[in-house]
Amino acid sequence: MTDSLDALTSLLAGGRVVVLSGAGLSTESGIPDYRGPSGVARRHTPMTFQAFTGDALARRRYWARSHLGWRLIARATPNDGHRAVARLQHAGLVDAVITQNVDGLHGAAGSAPVVELHGRLDEVTCLDCGNLTSREEVDRRLREANPDFVAQVDAVNPDGDVDLPDEQVAGFRPVDCGICQTGMLKPDVVFFGETVPPQRVARCFDLVERARALVVLGSSLTVMSGRRFVIRAAKNGIPVAIVNQGPTRGDGYATVCVDAPLGVVLPVLAERVAAGASV
Ligand SMILES: [Zn+2]
């Protein structure tokens, strides 16, 4: 691992790096990964866009669970990994962060610019009129509509969803859009079965193509939504480094792979790079 850490350090020290981050970066903030080591115990599959829009019961179930899950996500704070990325960005070595995470923790750590590939959980969109509302406001309305709704949860999934028995879902009342009154509300995140807005994808491809190196942090690259950037970089001869616990579907494209916890590796890296930069 020492060799690969050295290789990763020199890659970062050269600057003009684009970071692609995934759920593995937020596990140390208490948000479990779907597919990583902590994702094994997951009991239900994520909500699809088709089920959400086509099935009122599925939608009620989603909002009941998400109403509870949001509290846990809203309480999460950036970890050493997020802070190290922000530090590398402030040092001028990382040009941009593309994240698959919807928890807003890169921004909370001080990173900018950040492209949130799959959207943000703290914003809610109306599928009819397109109005964007803060999650805080929707949360307030959901509390008003469900004054007696109480349920205990202690674990949340990366999309802000929690496991909740059906009998607790039954009495939950979702709310409609506060502007057009009838529109269906959906957290402004890309669900499974939904596509990422094309201009957002184009911006990410542009960032990757201008980069000197692409560094993947905490993603198993299972879905094409993130993997396509790794494939594009490799195709253009841009070196790819991957730091993740466990193998990923992008390992074949990478010049460097580091299998280790991000909260441990990233602060060490940031320290080494900063030390090198100040010499
Ligand atoms: Zn509306």
PDB file of C-alpha atoms and ligand atoms in Angstrom:
ATOM      1  CA  MET A   1       0.000   0.000   0.000  1.00  0.00           C
ATOM      2  CA  THR A   2       2.960   2.341   0.619  1.00  0.00           C
ATOM      3  CA  ASP A   3       3.797   2.253  -3.097  1.00  0.00           C
ATOM      4  CA  SER A   4       0.256   3.081  -4.139  1.00  0.00           C
ATOM      5  CA  LEU A   5       0.065   5.885  -1.544  1.00  0.00           C
ATOM      6  CA  ASP A   6       3.271   7.331  -2.979  1.00  0.00           C
ATOM      7  CA  ALA A   7       1.846   7.136  -6.494  1.00  0.00           C
ATOM      8  CA  LEU A   8      -1.373   8.801  -5.325  1.00  0.00           C
ATOM      9  CA  THR A   9       0.593  11.552  -3.559  1.00  0.00           C
ATOM     10  CA  SER A  10       2.543  12.429  -6.698  1.00  0.00           C
ATOM     11  CA  LEU A  11      -0.612  12.352  -8.787  1.00  0.00           C
ATOM     12  CA  LEU A  12      -2.285  14.865  -6.434  1.00  0.00           C
ATOM     13  CA  ALA A  13       0.815  17.006  -6.037  1.00  0.00           C
ATOM     14  CA  GLY A  14       0.772  17.633  -9.798  1.00  0.00           C
ATOM     15  CA  GLY A  15      -2.545  19.491  -9.446  1.00  0.00           C
ATOM     16  CA  ARG A  16      -5.478  19.920 -11.887  1.00  0.00           C
ATOM     17  CA  VAL A  17      -7.144  16.928 -10.289  1.00  0.00           C
ATOM     18  CA  VAL A  18     -10.871  16.214 -10.480  1.00  0.00           C
ATOM     19  CA  VAL A  19     -12.338  14.166  -7.620  1.00  0.00           C
ATOM     20  CA  LEU A  20     -15.279  11.797  -8.119  1.00  0.00           C
ATOM     21  CA  SER A  21     -16.721  10.814  -4.746  1.00  0.00           C
ATOM     22  CA  GLY A  22     -19.281   8.245  -3.653  1.00  0.00           C
ATOM     23  CA  ALA A  23     -21.091   6.926  -0.603  1.00  0.00           C
ATOM     24  CA  GLY A  24     -17.907   5.450   0.896  1.00  0.00           C
ATOM     25  CA  LEU A  25     -16.735   8.975   1.694  1.00  0.00           C
ATOM     26  CA  SER A  26     -19.772   9.632   3.910  1.00  0.00           C
ATOM     27  CA  THR A  27     -19.876   6.356   5.870  1.00  0.00           C
ATOM     28  CA  GLU A  28     -17.606   7.868   8.510  1.00  0.00           C
ATOM     29  CA  SER A  29     -20.225  10.632   8.928  1.00  0.00           C
ATOM     30  CA  GLY A  30     -22.742   7.955   9.923  1.00  0.00           C
ATOM     31  CA  ILE A  31     -24.418   7.525   6.530  1.00  0.00           C
ATOM     32  CA  PRO A  32     -24.077   3.882   5.450  1.00  0.00           C
ATOM     33  CA  ASP A  33     -23.135   2.822   1.921  1.00  0.00           C
ATOM     34  CA  TYR A  34     -25.519   0.738  -0.194  1.00  0.00           C
ATOM     35  CA  ARG A  35     -22.826  -1.470  -1.589  1.00  0.00           C
ATOM     36  CA  GLY A  36     -19.815  -1.019   0.641  1.00  0.00           C
ATOM     37  CA  PRO A  37     -18.931  -3.120   3.687  1.00  0.00           C
ATOM     38  CA  SER A  38     -21.720  -1.525   5.773  1.00  0.00           C
ATOM     39  CA  GLY A  39     -24.338  -1.895   3.034  1.00  0.00           C
ATOM     40  CA  VAL A  40     -24.698  -5.647   3.392  1.00  0.00           C
ATOM     41  CA  ALA A  41     -27.484  -5.443   5.972  1.00  0.00           C
ATOM     42  CA  ARG A  42     -29.700  -3.307   3.769  1.00  0.00           C
ATOM     43  CA  ARG A  43     -33.211  -4.772   3.794  1.00  0.00           C
ATOM     44  CA  HIS A  44     -35.043  -3.026   0.980  1.00  0.00           C
ATOM     45  CA  THR A  45     -34.185  -1.893  -2.512  1.00  0.00           C
ATOM     46  CA  PRO A  46     -34.062   1.848  -3.229  1.00  0.00           C
ATOM     47  CA  MET A  47     -37.184   3.573  -4.515  1.00  0.00           C
ATOM     48  CA  THR A  48     -37.375   3.808  -8.302  1.00  0.00           C
ATOM     49  CA  PHE A  49     -38.717   6.843 -10.127  1.00  0.00           C
ATOM     50  CA  GLN A  50     -41.379   4.650 -11.780  1.00  0.00           C
ATOM     51  CA  ALA A  51     -42.684   3.327  -8.425  1.00  0.00           C
ATOM     52  CA  PHE A  52     -42.589   6.792  -6.859  1.00  0.00           C
ATOM     53  CA  THR A  53     -44.601   8.494  -9.597  1.00  0.00           C
ATOM     54  CA  GLY A  54     -46.897   5.573 -10.447  1.00  0.00           C
ATOM     55  CA  ASP A  55     -47.953   4.241  -7.058  1.00  0.00           C
ATOM     56  CA  ALA A  56     -49.542   6.382  -4.312  1.00  0.00           C
ATOM     57  CA  LEU A  57     -48.821   3.788  -1.635  1.00  0.00           C
ATOM     58  CA  ALA A  58     -45.149   3.575  -2.613  1.00  0.00           C
ATOM     59  CA  ARG A  59     -45.005   7.364  -2.498  1.00  0.00           C
ATOM     60  CA  ARG A  60     -46.589   7.472   0.970  1.00  0.00           C
ATOM     61  CA  ARG A  61     -44.115   4.829   2.152  1.00  0.00           C
ATOM     62  CA  TYR A  62     -41.212   6.795   0.691  1.00  0.00           C
ATOM     63  CA  TRP A  63     -42.220  10.096   2.316  1.00  0.00           C
ATOM     64  CA  ALA A  64     -42.886   8.479   5.703  1.00  0.00           C
ATOM     65  CA  ARG A  65     -39.449   6.874   5.695  1.00  0.00           C
ATOM     66  CA  SER A  66     -37.727   9.891   4.195  1.00  0.00           C
ATOM     67  CA  HIS A  67     -39.414  12.202   6.728  1.00  0.00           C
ATOM     68  CA  LEU A  68     -37.636  10.276   9.478  1.00  0.00           C
ATOM     69  CA  GLY A  69     -34.419   9.677   7.527  1.00  0.00           C
ATOM     70  CA  TRP A  70     -34.030  13.373   6.796  1.00  0.00           C
ATOM     71  CA  ARG A  71     -33.496  14.131  10.491  1.00  0.00           C
ATOM     72  CA  LEU A  72     -30.505  11.817  10.549  1.00  0.00           C
ATOM     73  CA  ILE A  73     -29.063  13.183   7.292  1.00  0.00           C
ATOM     74  CA  ALA A  74     -29.606  16.782   8.447  1.00  0.00           C
ATOM     75  CA  ARG A  75     -27.636  16.035  11.616  1.00  0.00           C
ATOM     76  CA  ALA A  76     -24.666  14.467   9.769  1.00  0.00           C
ATOM     77  CA  THR A  77     -21.460  16.507   9.683  1.00  0.00           C
ATOM     78  CA  PRO A  78     -18.412  16.322   7.380  1.00  0.00           C
ATOM     79  CA  ASN A  79     -15.636  13.912   8.374  1.00  0.00           C
ATOM     80  CA  ASP A  80     -11.845  14.072   8.006  1.00  0.00           C
ATOM     81  CA  GLY A  81     -12.132  12.794   4.423  1.00  0.00           C
ATOM     82  CA  HIS A  82     -14.416  15.658   3.327  1.00  0.00           C
ATOM     83  CA  ARG A  83     -12.186  18.156   5.115  1.00  0.00           C
ATOM     84  CA  ALA A  84      -9.049  16.780   3.434  1.00  0.00           C
ATOM     85  CA  VAL A  85     -10.685  17.145  -0.002  1.00  0.00           C
ATOM     86  CA  ALA A  86     -11.602  20.769   0.807  1.00  0.00           C
ATOM     87  CA  ARG A  87      -8.026  21.386   1.933  1.00  0.00           C
ATOM     88  CA  LEU A  88      -6.631  19.987  -1.339  1.00  0.00           C
ATOM     89  CA  GLN A  89      -9.088  22.145  -3.239  1.00  0.00           C
ATOM     90  CA  HIS A  90      -8.075  25.282  -1.323  1.00  0.00           C
ATOM     91  CA  ALA A  91      -4.436  24.431  -1.992  1.00  0.00           C
ATOM     92  CA  GLY A  92      -5.272  24.679  -5.705  1.00  0.00           C
ATOM     93  CA  LEU A  93      -4.553  21.013  -6.437  1.00  0.00           C
ATOM     94  CA  VAL A  94      -8.137  19.830  -6.907  1.00  0.00           C
ATOM     95  CA  ASP A  95     -10.054  21.815  -9.546  1.00  0.00           C
ATOM     96  CA  ALA A  96     -13.506  20.378  -8.885  1.00  0.00           C
ATOM     97  CA  VAL A  97     -15.412  17.700  -7.009  1.00  0.00           C
ATOM     98  CA  ILE A  98     -18.075  15.605  -8.719  1.00  0.00           C
ATOM     99  CA  THR A  99     -20.063  13.734  -6.096  1.00  0.00           C
ATOM    100  CA  GLN A 100     -22.627  10.967  -6.312  1.00  0.00           C
ATOM    101  CA  ASN A 101     -23.661  11.796  -2.732  1.00  0.00           C
ATOM    102  CA  VAL A 102     -26.813  13.781  -1.997  1.00  0.00           C
ATOM    103  CA  ASP A 103     -25.927  14.675   1.601  1.00  0.00           C
ATOM    104  CA  GLY A 104     -24.309  18.084   0.929  1.00  0.00           C
ATOM    105  CA  LEU A 105     -21.298  17.236   3.118  1.00  0.00           C
ATOM    106  CA  HIS A 106     -18.633  18.360   0.592  1.00  0.00           C
ATOM    107  CA  GLY A 107     -20.128  21.851   0.604  1.00  0.00           C
ATOM    108  CA  ALA A 108     -20.445  21.786   4.387  1.00  0.00           C
ATOM    109  CA  ALA A 109     -16.709  20.997   4.578  1.00  0.00           C
ATOM    110  CA  GLY A 110     -15.921  24.065   2.459  1.00  0.00           C
ATOM    111  CA  SER A 111     -15.400  22.460  -0.956  1.00  0.00           C
ATOM    112  CA  ALA A 112     -16.196  24.520  -4.070  1.00  0.00           C
ATOM    113  CA  PRO A 113     -16.979  23.975  -6.852  1.00  0.00           C
ATOM    114  CA  VAL A 114     -18.912  20.767  -6.250  1.00  0.00           C
ATOM    115  CA  VAL A 115     -21.108  19.183  -8.933  1.00  0.00           C
ATOM    116  CA  GLU A 116     -23.820  17.171  -7.207  1.00  0.00           C
ATOM    117  CA  LEU A 117     -24.395  14.561  -9.894  1.00  0.00           C
ATOM    118  CA  HIS A 118     -27.429  12.980  -8.227  1.00  0.00           C
ATOM    119  CA  GLY A 119     -28.878  16.169  -6.746  1.00  0.00           C
ATOM    120  CA  ARG A 120     -29.406  17.280  -3.154  1.00  0.00           C
ATOM    121  CA  LEU A 121     -31.594  15.850  -0.460  1.00  0.00           C
ATOM    122  CA  ASP A 122     -32.096  19.250   1.163  1.00  0.00           C
ATOM    123  CA  GLU A 123     -34.141  20.510  -1.779  1.00  0.00           C
ATOM    124  CA  VAL A 124     -37.560  19.348  -2.939  1.00  0.00           C
ATOM    125  CA  THR A 125     -38.937  19.775  -6.444  1.00  0.00           C
ATOM    126  CA  CYS A 126     -42.516  19.843  -7.743  1.00  0.00           C
ATOM    127  CA  LEU A 127     -42.880  17.410 -10.649  1.00  0.00           C
ATOM    128  CA  ASP A 128     -45.722  19.523 -12.100  1.00  0.00           C
ATOM    129  CA  CYS A 129     -44.717  23.207 -11.836  1.00  0.00           C
ATOM    130  CA  GLY A 130     -40.981  22.691 -11.260  1.00  0.00           C
ATOM    131  CA  ASN A 131     -40.903  24.891  -8.146  1.00  0.00           C
ATOM    132  CA  LEU A 132     -37.950  24.191  -5.864  1.00  0.00           C
ATOM    133  CA  THR A 133     -38.555  24.313  -2.085  1.00  0.00           C
ATOM    134  CA  SER A 134     -36.134  23.825   0.779  1.00  0.00           C
ATOM    135  CA  ARG A 135     -36.398  20.525   2.578  1.00  0.00           C
ATOM    136  CA  GLU A 136     -36.719  22.469   5.798  1.00  0.00           C
ATOM    137  CA  GLU A 137     -39.958  24.060   4.576  1.00  0.00           C
ATOM    138  CA  VAL A 138     -41.379  20.710   3.382  1.00  0.00           C
ATOM    139  CA  ASP A 139     -40.313  19.155   6.684  1.00  0.00           C
ATOM    140  CA  ARG A 140     -42.275  21.827   8.553  1.00  0.00           C
ATOM    141  CA  ARG A 141     -45.389  21.150   6.432  1.00  0.00           C
ATOM    142  CA  LEU A 142     -45.027  17.381   6.861  1.00  0.00           C
ATOM    143  CA  ARG A 143     -44.843  17.819  10.648  1.00  0.00           C
ATOM    144  CA  GLU A 144     -48.007  19.935  10.552  1.00  0.00           C
ATOM    145  CA  ALA A 145     -49.813  17.336   8.444  1.00  0.00           C
ATOM    146  CA  ASN A 146     -48.645  14.495  10.705  1.00  0.00           C
ATOM    147  CA  PRO A 147     -48.703  15.822  14.283  1.00  0.00           C
ATOM    148  CA  ASP A 148     -49.052  12.363  15.823  1.00  0.00           C
ATOM    149  CA  PHE A 149     -46.525  10.556  13.654  1.00  0.00           C
ATOM    150  CA  VAL A 150     -43.790   9.094  15.787  1.00  0.00           C
ATOM    151  CA  ALA A 151     -41.471   6.224  14.976  1.00  0.00           C
ATOM    152  CA  GLN A 152     -38.057   5.238  16.184  1.00  0.00           C
ATOM    153  CA  VAL A 153     -35.238   4.908  13.675  1.00  0.00           C
ATOM    154  CA  ASP A 154     -31.555   4.645  14.263  1.00  0.00           C
ATOM    155  CA  ALA A 155     -30.144   3.893  10.822  1.00  0.00           C
ATOM    156  CA  VAL A 156     -30.461   5.750   7.564  1.00  0.00           C
ATOM    157  CA  ASN A 157     -29.551   4.930   3.960  1.00  0.00           C
ATOM    158  CA  PRO A 158     -27.552   7.267   1.692  1.00  0.00           C
ATOM    159  CA  ASP A 159     -30.684   8.579  -0.021  1.00  0.00           C
ATOM    160  CA  GLY A 160     -32.204   9.608   3.308  1.00  0.00           C
ATOM    161  CA  ASP A 161     -34.465   6.572   3.396  1.00  0.00           C
ATOM    162  CA  VAL A 162     -34.953   4.441   6.520  1.00  0.00           C
ATOM    163  CA  ASP A 163     -36.460   1.021   7.175  1.00  0.00           C
ATOM    164  CA  LEU A 164     -39.984   1.385   8.563  1.00  0.00           C
ATOM    165  CA  PRO A 165     -42.697  -1.266   9.150  1.00  0.00           C
ATOM    166  CA  ASP A 166     -45.823  -0.975   6.971  1.00  0.00           C
ATOM    167  CA  GLU A 167     -48.150  -0.393   9.942  1.00  0.00           C
ATOM    168  CA  GLN A 168     -46.217   2.780  10.780  1.00  0.00           C
ATOM    169  CA  VAL A 169     -46.463   3.978   7.170  1.00  0.00           C
ATOM    170  CA  ALA A 170     -50.252   3.514   6.985  1.00  0.00           C
ATOM    171  CA  GLY A 171     -51.266   6.726   8.766  1.00  0.00           C
ATOM    172  CA  PHE A 172     -48.693   9.021   7.162  1.00  0.00           C
ATOM    173  CA  ARG A 173     -49.972  11.924   5.028  1.00  0.00           C
ATOM    174  CA  PRO A 174     -47.577  13.268   2.351  1.00  0.00           C
ATOM    175  CA  VAL A 175     -48.039  16.895   1.259  1.00  0.00           C
ATOM    176  CA  ASP A 176     -48.470  18.369  -2.247  1.00  0.00           C
ATOM    177  CA  CYS A 177     -46.740  21.389  -3.783  1.00  0.00           C
ATOM    178  CA  GLY A 178     -47.344  24.617  -1.860  1.00  0.00           C
ATOM    179  CA  ILE A 179     -47.283  26.707  -5.060  1.00  0.00           C
ATOM    180  CA  CYS A 180     -49.481  24.921  -7.625  1.00  0.00           C
ATOM    181  CA  GLN A 181     -51.306  23.090  -4.778  1.00  0.00           C
ATOM    182  CA  THR A 182     -51.675  19.772  -6.604  1.00  0.00           C
ATOM    183  CA  GLY A 183     -48.196  18.926  -7.883  1.00  0.00           C
ATOM    184  CA  MET A 184     -46.364  15.843  -6.691  1.00  0.00           C
ATOM    185  CA  LEU A 185     -43.331  16.656  -4.520  1.00  0.00           C
ATOM    186  CA  LYS A 186     -40.099  14.725  -4.825  1.00  0.00           C
ATOM    187  CA  PRO A 187     -36.721  15.299  -3.176  1.00  0.00           C
ATOM    188  CA  ASP A 188     -34.466  16.897  -5.812  1.00  0.00           C
ATOM    189  CA  VAL A 189     -32.351  13.775  -6.123  1.00  0.00           C
ATOM    190  CA  VAL A 190     -31.966  11.402  -9.046  1.00  0.00           C
ATOM    191  CA  PHE A 191     -33.825   8.192  -8.207  1.00  0.00           C
ATOM    192  CA  PHE A 192     -32.923   4.775  -9.528  1.00  0.00           C
ATOM    193  CA  GLY A 193     -34.498   4.472 -12.993  1.00  0.00           C
ATOM    194  CA  GLU A 194     -34.203   8.224 -13.575  1.00  0.00           C
ATOM    195  CA  THR A 195     -31.564   9.954 -15.703  1.00  0.00           C
ATOM    196  CA  VAL A 196     -29.211  12.700 -14.576  1.00  0.00           C
ATOM    197  CA  PRO A 197     -30.007  16.044 -16.309  1.00  0.00           C
ATOM    198  CA  PRO A 198     -27.959  16.073 -19.565  1.00  0.00           C
ATOM    199  CA  GLN A 199     -26.361  19.498 -18.988  1.00  0.00           C
ATOM    200  CA  ARG A 200     -25.075  18.309 -15.601  1.00  0.00           C
ATOM    201  CA  VAL A 201     -23.541  15.230 -17.223  1.00  0.00           C
ATOM    202  CA  ALA A 202     -21.998  17.381 -19.950  1.00  0.00           C
ATOM    203  CA  ARG A 203     -20.418  19.649 -17.334  1.00  0.00           C
ATOM    204  CA  CYS A 204     -18.882  16.626 -15.601  1.00  0.00           C
ATOM    205  CA  PHE A 205     -17.471  15.231 -18.856  1.00  0.00           C
ATOM    206  CA  ASP A 206     -16.005  18.665 -19.551  1.00  0.00           C
ATOM    207  CA  LEU A 207     -14.350  18.796 -16.101  1.00  0.00           C
ATOM    208  CA  VAL A 208     -12.951  15.281 -16.501  1.00  0.00           C
ATOM    209  CA  GLU A 209     -11.587  15.962 -19.995  1.00  0.00           C
ATOM    210  CA  ARG A 210      -9.736  19.081 -18.783  1.00  0.00           C
ATOM    211  CA  ALA A 211      -8.249  17.279 -15.772  1.00  0.00           C
ATOM    212  CA  ARG A 212      -4.688  16.034 -15.479  1.00  0.00           C
ATOM    213  CA  ALA A 213      -5.899  13.183 -13.257  1.00  0.00           C
ATOM    214  CA  LEU A 214      -9.172  11.748 -11.955  1.00  0.00           C
ATOM    215  CA  VAL A 215      -9.246  10.548  -8.350  1.00  0.00           C
ATOM    216  CA  VAL A 216     -12.188   8.374  -7.256  1.00  0.00           C
ATOM    217  CA  LEU A 217     -12.963   8.410  -3.534  1.00  0.00           C
ATOM    218  CA  GLY A 218     -15.292   5.892  -1.920  1.00  0.00           C
ATOM    219  CA  SER A 219     -17.270   4.602  -4.869  1.00  0.00           C
ATOM    220  CA  SER A 220     -17.603   0.999  -5.996  1.00  0.00           C
ATOM    221  CA  LEU A 221     -18.471   2.462  -9.443  1.00  0.00           C
ATOM    222  CA  THR A 222     -21.297  -0.064  -9.716  1.00  0.00           C
ATOM    223  CA  VAL A 223     -23.596   2.253 -11.638  1.00  0.00           C
ATOM    224  CA  MET A 224     -22.718   3.673 -15.036  1.00  0.00           C
ATOM    225  CA  SER A 225     -23.727   7.139 -13.814  1.00  0.00           C
ATOM    226  CA  GLY A 226     -20.289   7.467 -12.165  1.00  0.00           C
ATOM    227  CA  ARG A 227     -18.310   4.803 -14.003  1.00  0.00           C
ATOM    228  CA  ARG A 228     -18.697   6.561 -17.375  1.00  0.00           C
ATOM    229  CA  PHE A 229     -16.367   9.360 -16.185  1.00  0.00           C
ATOM    230  CA  VAL A 230     -13.681   6.835 -15.282  1.00  0.00           C
ATOM    231  CA  ILE A 231     -14.043   5.186 -18.687  1.00  0.00           C
ATOM    232  CA  ARG A 232     -13.836   8.583 -20.447  1.00  0.00           C
ATOM    233  CA  ALA A 233     -10.709   9.571 -18.505  1.00  0.00           C
ATOM    234  CA  ALA A 234      -8.976   6.269 -19.279  1.00  0.00           C
ATOM    235  CA  LYS A 235      -9.948   6.551 -22.952  1.00  0.00           C
ATOM    236  CA  ASN A 236      -8.415  10.051 -23.095  1.00  0.00           C
ATOM    237  CA  GLY A 237      -5.195   8.888 -21.450  1.00  0.00           C
ATOM    238  CA  ILE A 238      -5.939  10.729 -18.176  1.00  0.00           C
ATOM    239  CA  PRO A 239      -4.623   8.725 -15.205  1.00  0.00           C
ATOM    240  CA  VAL A 240      -7.263   7.398 -12.809  1.00  0.00           C
ATOM    241  CA  ALA A 241      -6.648   6.676  -9.116  1.00  0.00           C
ATOM    242  CA  ILE A 242      -9.191   4.895  -6.932  1.00  0.00           C
ATOM    243  CA  VAL A 243      -9.319   4.964  -3.135  1.00  0.00           C
ATOM    244  CA  ASN A 244     -12.025   2.643  -1.833  1.00  0.00           C
ATOM    245  CA  GLN A 245     -12.598  -0.096   0.707  1.00  0.00           C
ATOM    246  CA  GLY A 246     -12.899  -3.202  -1.444  1.00  0.00           C
ATOM    247  CA  PRO A 247     -12.669  -3.745  -5.210  1.00  0.00           C
ATOM    248  CA  THR A 248     -14.552  -1.507  -7.649  1.00  0.00           C
ATOM    249  CA  ARG A 249     -15.854  -1.911 -11.190  1.00  0.00           C
ATOM    250  CA  GLY A 250     -13.376   0.738 -12.288  1.00  0.00           C
ATOM    251  CA  ASP A 251     -10.207  -0.997 -11.073  1.00  0.00           C
ATOM    252  CA  GLY A 252      -9.378  -2.170 -14.597  1.00  0.00           C
ATOM    253  CA  TYR A 253      -9.149   1.464 -15.761  1.00  0.00           C
ATOM    254  CA  ALA A 254      -7.069   2.695 -12.831  1.00  0.00           C
ATOM    255  CA  THR A 255      -3.344   3.302 -12.682  1.00  0.00           C
ATOM    256  CA  VAL A 256      -3.431   3.425  -8.855  1.00  0.00           C
ATOM    257  CA  CYS A 257      -5.751   1.596  -6.439  1.00  0.00           C
ATOM    258  CA  VAL A 258      -5.691   2.109  -2.668  1.00  0.00           C
ATOM    259  CA  ASP A 259      -7.894  -0.191  -0.572  1.00  0.00           C
ATOM    260  CA  ALA A 260      -8.249   1.620   2.762  1.00  0.00           C
ATOM    261  CA  PRO A 261     -10.654   3.743   4.859  1.00  0.00           C
ATOM    262  CA  LEU A 262     -10.896   7.276   3.422  1.00  0.00           C
ATOM    263  CA  GLY A 263     -10.969   9.008   6.793  1.00  0.00           C
ATOM    264  CA  VAL A 264      -7.512   7.552   7.409  1.00  0.00           C
ATOM    265  CA  VAL A 265      -5.934   7.865   3.947  1.00  0.00           C
ATOM    266  CA  LEU A 266      -7.112  11.352   2.960  1.00  0.00           C
ATOM    267  CA  PRO A 267      -5.782  13.370   5.915  1.00  0.00           C
ATOM    268  CA  VAL A 268      -2.385  11.632   5.488  1.00  0.00           C
ATOM    269  CA  LEU A 269      -2.433  12.453   1.790  1.00  0.00           C
ATOM    270  CA  ALA A 270      -3.419  16.083   2.338  1.00  0.00           C
ATOM    271  CA  GLU A 271      -0.615  16.397   4.894  1.00  0.00           C
ATOM    272  CA  ARG A 272       1.986  14.843   2.564  1.00  0.00           C
ATOM    273  CA  VAL A 273       0.939  16.940  -0.393  1.00  0.00           C
ATOM    274  CA  ALA A 274       0.884  20.152   1.695  1.00  0.00           C
ATOM    275  CA  ALA A 275       4.338  19.334   3.089  1.00  0.00           C
ATOM    276  CA  GLY A 276       5.635  18.762  -0.457  1.00  0.00           C
ATOM    277  CA  ALA A 277       4.037  21.960  -1.729  1.00  0.00           C
ATOM    278  CA  SER A 278       5.641  24.142   0.969  1.00  0.00           C
ATOM    279  CA  VAL A 279       9.220  22.912   0.307  1.00  0.00           C
TER     280      VAL A 279
HETATM  281 ZN    ZN B   1     -46.095  22.722  -8.041  1.00  0.00          ZN
END
